[in-house]
PDB file of C-alpha atoms in Angstrom:
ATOM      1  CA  UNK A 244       9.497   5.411  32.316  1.00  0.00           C
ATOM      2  CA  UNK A 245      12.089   4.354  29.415  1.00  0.00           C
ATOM      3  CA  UNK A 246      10.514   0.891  29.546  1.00  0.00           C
ATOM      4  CA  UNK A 247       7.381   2.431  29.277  1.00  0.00           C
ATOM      5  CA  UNK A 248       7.932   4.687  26.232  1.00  0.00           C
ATOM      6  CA  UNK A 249       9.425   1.616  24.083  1.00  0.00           C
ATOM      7  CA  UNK A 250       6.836  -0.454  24.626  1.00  0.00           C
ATOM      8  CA  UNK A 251       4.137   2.255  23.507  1.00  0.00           C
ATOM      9  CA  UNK A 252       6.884   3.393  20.329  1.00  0.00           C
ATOM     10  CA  UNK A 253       6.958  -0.857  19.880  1.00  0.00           C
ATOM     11  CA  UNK A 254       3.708  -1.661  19.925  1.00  0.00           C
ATOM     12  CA  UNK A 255       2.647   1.755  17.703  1.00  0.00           C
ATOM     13  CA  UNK A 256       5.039   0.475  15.062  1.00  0.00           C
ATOM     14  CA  UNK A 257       3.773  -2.989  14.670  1.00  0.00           C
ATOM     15  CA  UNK A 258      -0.038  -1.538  14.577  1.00  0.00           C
ATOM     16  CA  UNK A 259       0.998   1.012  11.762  1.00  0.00           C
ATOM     17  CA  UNK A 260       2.928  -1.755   9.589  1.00  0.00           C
ATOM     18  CA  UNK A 261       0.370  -3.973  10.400  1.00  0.00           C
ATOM     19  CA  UNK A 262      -1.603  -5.341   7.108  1.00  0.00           C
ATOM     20  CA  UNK A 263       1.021  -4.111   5.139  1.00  0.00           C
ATOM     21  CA  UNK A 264       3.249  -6.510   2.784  1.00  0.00           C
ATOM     22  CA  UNK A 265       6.708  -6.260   1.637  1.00  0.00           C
ATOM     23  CA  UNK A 266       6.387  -9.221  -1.241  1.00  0.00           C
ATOM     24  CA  UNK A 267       3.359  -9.347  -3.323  1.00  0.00           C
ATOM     25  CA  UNK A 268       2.539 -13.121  -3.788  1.00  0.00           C
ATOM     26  CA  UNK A 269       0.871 -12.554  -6.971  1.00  0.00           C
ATOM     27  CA  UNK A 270      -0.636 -16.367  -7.113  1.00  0.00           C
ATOM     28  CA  UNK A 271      -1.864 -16.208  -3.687  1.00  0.00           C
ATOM     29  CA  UNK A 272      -3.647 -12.492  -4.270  1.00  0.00           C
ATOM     30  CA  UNK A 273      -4.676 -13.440  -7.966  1.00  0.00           C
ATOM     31  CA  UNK A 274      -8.480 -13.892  -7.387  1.00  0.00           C
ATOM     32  CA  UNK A 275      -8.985 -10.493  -5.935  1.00  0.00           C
ATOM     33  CA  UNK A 276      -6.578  -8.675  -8.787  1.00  0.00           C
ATOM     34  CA  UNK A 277      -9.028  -5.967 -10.512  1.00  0.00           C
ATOM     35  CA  UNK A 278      -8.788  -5.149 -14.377  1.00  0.00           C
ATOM     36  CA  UNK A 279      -8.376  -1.344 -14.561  1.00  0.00           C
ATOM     37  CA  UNK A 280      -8.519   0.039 -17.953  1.00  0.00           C
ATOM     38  CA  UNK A 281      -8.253   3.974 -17.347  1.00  0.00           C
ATOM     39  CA  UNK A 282      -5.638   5.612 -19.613  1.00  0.00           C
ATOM     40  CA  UNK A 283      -6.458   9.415 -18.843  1.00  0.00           C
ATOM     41  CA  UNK A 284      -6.676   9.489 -22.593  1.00  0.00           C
ATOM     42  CA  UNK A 285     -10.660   9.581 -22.905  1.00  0.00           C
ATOM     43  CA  UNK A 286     -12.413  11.039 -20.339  1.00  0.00           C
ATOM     44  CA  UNK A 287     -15.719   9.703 -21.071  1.00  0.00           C
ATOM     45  CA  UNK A 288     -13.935   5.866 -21.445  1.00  0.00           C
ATOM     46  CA  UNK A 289     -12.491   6.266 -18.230  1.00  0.00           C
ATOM     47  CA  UNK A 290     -15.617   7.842 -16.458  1.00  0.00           C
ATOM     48  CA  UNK A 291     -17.421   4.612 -17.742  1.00  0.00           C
ATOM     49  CA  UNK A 292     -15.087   2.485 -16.325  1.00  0.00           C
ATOM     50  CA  UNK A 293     -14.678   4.293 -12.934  1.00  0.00           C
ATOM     51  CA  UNK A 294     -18.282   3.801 -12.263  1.00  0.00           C
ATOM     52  CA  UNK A 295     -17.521   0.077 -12.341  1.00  0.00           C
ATOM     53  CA  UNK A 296     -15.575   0.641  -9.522  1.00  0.00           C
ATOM     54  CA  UNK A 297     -17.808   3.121  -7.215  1.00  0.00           C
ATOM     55  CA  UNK A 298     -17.499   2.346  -3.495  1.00  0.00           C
ATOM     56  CA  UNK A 299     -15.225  -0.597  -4.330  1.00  0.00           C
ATOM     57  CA  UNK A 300     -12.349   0.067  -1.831  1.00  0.00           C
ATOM     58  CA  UNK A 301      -8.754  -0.752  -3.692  1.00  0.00           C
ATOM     59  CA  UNK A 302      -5.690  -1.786  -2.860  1.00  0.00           C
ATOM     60  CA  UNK A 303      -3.339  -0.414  -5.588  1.00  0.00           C
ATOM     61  CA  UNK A 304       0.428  -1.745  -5.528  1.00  0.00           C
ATOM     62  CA  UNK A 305       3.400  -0.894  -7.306  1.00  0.00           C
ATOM     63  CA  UNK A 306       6.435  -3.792  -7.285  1.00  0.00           C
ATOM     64  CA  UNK A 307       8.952  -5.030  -9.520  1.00  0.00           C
ATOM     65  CA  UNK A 308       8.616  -8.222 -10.829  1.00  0.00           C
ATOM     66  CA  UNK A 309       9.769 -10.276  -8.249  1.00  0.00           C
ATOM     67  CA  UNK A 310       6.826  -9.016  -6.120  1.00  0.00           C
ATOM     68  CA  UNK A 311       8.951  -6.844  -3.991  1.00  0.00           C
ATOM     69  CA  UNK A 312       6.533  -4.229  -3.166  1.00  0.00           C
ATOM     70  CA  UNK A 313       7.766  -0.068  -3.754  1.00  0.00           C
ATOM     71  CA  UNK A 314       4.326   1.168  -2.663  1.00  0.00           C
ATOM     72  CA  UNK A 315       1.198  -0.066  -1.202  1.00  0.00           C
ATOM     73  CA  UNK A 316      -1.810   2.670  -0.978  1.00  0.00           C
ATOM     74  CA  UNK A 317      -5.795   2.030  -0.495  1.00  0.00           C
ATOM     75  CA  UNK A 318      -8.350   4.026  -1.822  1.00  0.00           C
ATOM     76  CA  UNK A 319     -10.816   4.460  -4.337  1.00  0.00           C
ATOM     77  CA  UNK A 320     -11.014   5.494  -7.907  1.00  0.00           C
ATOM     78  CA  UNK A 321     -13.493   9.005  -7.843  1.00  0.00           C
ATOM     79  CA  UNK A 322     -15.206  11.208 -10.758  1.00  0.00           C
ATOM     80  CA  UNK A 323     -15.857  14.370 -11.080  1.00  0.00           C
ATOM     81  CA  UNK A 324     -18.258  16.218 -13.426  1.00  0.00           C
ATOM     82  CA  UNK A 325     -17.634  19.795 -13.918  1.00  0.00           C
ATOM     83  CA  UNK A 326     -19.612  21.360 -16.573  1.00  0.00           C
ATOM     84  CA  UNK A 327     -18.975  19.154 -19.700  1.00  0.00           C
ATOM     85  CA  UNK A 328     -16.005  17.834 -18.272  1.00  0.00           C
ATOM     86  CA  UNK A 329     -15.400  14.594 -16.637  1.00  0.00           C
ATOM     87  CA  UNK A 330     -12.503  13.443 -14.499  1.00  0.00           C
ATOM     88  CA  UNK A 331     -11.673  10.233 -13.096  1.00  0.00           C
ATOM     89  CA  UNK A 332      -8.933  10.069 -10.549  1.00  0.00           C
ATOM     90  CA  UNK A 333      -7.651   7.880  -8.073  1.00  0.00           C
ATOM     91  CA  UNK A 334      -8.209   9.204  -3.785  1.00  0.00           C
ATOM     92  CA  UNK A 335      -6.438   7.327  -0.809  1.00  0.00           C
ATOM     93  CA  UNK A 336      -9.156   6.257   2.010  1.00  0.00           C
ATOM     94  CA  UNK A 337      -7.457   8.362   4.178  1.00  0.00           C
ATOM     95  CA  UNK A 338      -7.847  11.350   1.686  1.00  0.00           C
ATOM     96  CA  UNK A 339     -11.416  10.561   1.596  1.00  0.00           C
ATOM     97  CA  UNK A 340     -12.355  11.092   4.878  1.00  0.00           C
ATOM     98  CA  UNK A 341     -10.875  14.099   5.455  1.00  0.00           C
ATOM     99  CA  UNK A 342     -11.639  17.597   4.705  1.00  0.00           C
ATOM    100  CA  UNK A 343      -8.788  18.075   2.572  1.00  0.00           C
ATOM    101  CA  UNK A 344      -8.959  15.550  -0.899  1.00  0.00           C
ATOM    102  CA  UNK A 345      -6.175  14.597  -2.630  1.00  0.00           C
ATOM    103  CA  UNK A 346      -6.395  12.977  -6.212  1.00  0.00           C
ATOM    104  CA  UNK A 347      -3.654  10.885  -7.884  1.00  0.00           C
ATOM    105  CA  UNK A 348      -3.701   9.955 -11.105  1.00  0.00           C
ATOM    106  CA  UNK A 349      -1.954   5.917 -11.244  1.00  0.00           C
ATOM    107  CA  UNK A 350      -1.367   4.581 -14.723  1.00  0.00           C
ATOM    108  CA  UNK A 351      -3.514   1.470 -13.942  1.00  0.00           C
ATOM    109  CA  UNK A 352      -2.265  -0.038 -16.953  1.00  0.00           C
ATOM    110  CA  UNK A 353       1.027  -0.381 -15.796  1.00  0.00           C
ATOM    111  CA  UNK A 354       3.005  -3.442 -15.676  1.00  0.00           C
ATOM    112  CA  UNK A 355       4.085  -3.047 -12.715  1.00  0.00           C
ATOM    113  CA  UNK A 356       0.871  -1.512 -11.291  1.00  0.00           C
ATOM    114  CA  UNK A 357      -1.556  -4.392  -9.429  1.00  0.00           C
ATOM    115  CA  UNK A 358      -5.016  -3.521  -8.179  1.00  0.00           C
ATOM    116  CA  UNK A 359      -7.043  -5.488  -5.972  1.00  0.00           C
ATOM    117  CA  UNK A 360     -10.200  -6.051  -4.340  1.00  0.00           C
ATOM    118  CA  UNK A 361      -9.844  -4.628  -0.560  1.00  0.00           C
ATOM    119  CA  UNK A 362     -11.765  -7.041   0.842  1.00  0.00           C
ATOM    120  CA  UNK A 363     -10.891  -9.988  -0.725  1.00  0.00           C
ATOM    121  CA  UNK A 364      -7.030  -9.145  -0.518  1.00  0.00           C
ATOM    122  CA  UNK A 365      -7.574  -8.494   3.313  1.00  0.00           C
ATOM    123  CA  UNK A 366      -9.419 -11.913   4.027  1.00  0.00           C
ATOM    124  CA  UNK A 367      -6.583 -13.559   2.047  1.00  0.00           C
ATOM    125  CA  UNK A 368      -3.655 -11.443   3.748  1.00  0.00           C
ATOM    126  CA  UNK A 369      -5.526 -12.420   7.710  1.00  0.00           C
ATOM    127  CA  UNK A 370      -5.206 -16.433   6.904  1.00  0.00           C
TER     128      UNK A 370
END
């Protein structure tokens, strides 16, 4: 039964790290890097350029520059128009599929902020 349990804790482990990187290579990942210019400064710039993005699935790391990655999320970047207001924010796949939605607000424009192309990062990462 012990032998049993380890293997299932093992094998759950290696399936939930799976896909995910601890160094960024930024050479190898450089044709799928996205230019994200939202500031949260003007709402109307940044609702312009989150439409660029609809349905584009992102991978949005944070590492220093040696490419040791700090945090590694996917998601995509969402609006919201609420009487003369609109929002842009940024909403983990997993938030948007559930019921409950989450928003985070990255500053894109950070140095040490990289955003890619899901699918092109994920047929690069699987060679």
């Amino acid at each position: 039964m012990k032998k049993l349990l380890y293997t299932f804790f093992t094998c759950l482990i290696s399936v939930c790290s799976s896909g995910q990187i601890k160094t960024l290579d930024f050479e190898r990942f450089k044709d799928c890097k996205l230019n994200i210019s939202i500031s949260y400064k003007d709402s109307e710039k940044d609702f312009t350029e989150a439409e660029r993005f609809k349905d584009t699935e992102i991978i949005l790391i944070h590492a220093n520059k040696q490419g040791k990655v700090k945090s590694f999320e996917r998601g995509y970047i969402s609006t919201l128009v609420k009487n003369d207001y609109k929002g842009t924010f940024f909403e983990s796949s997993e938030s948007k599929n559930s019921v409950q939605h989450t928003a985070k607000f990255p500053l894109f424009r950070d140095k040490n902020c990289y955003c890619y192309n899901a699918k092109c990062f994920d047929a690069i990462n699987t060679k």
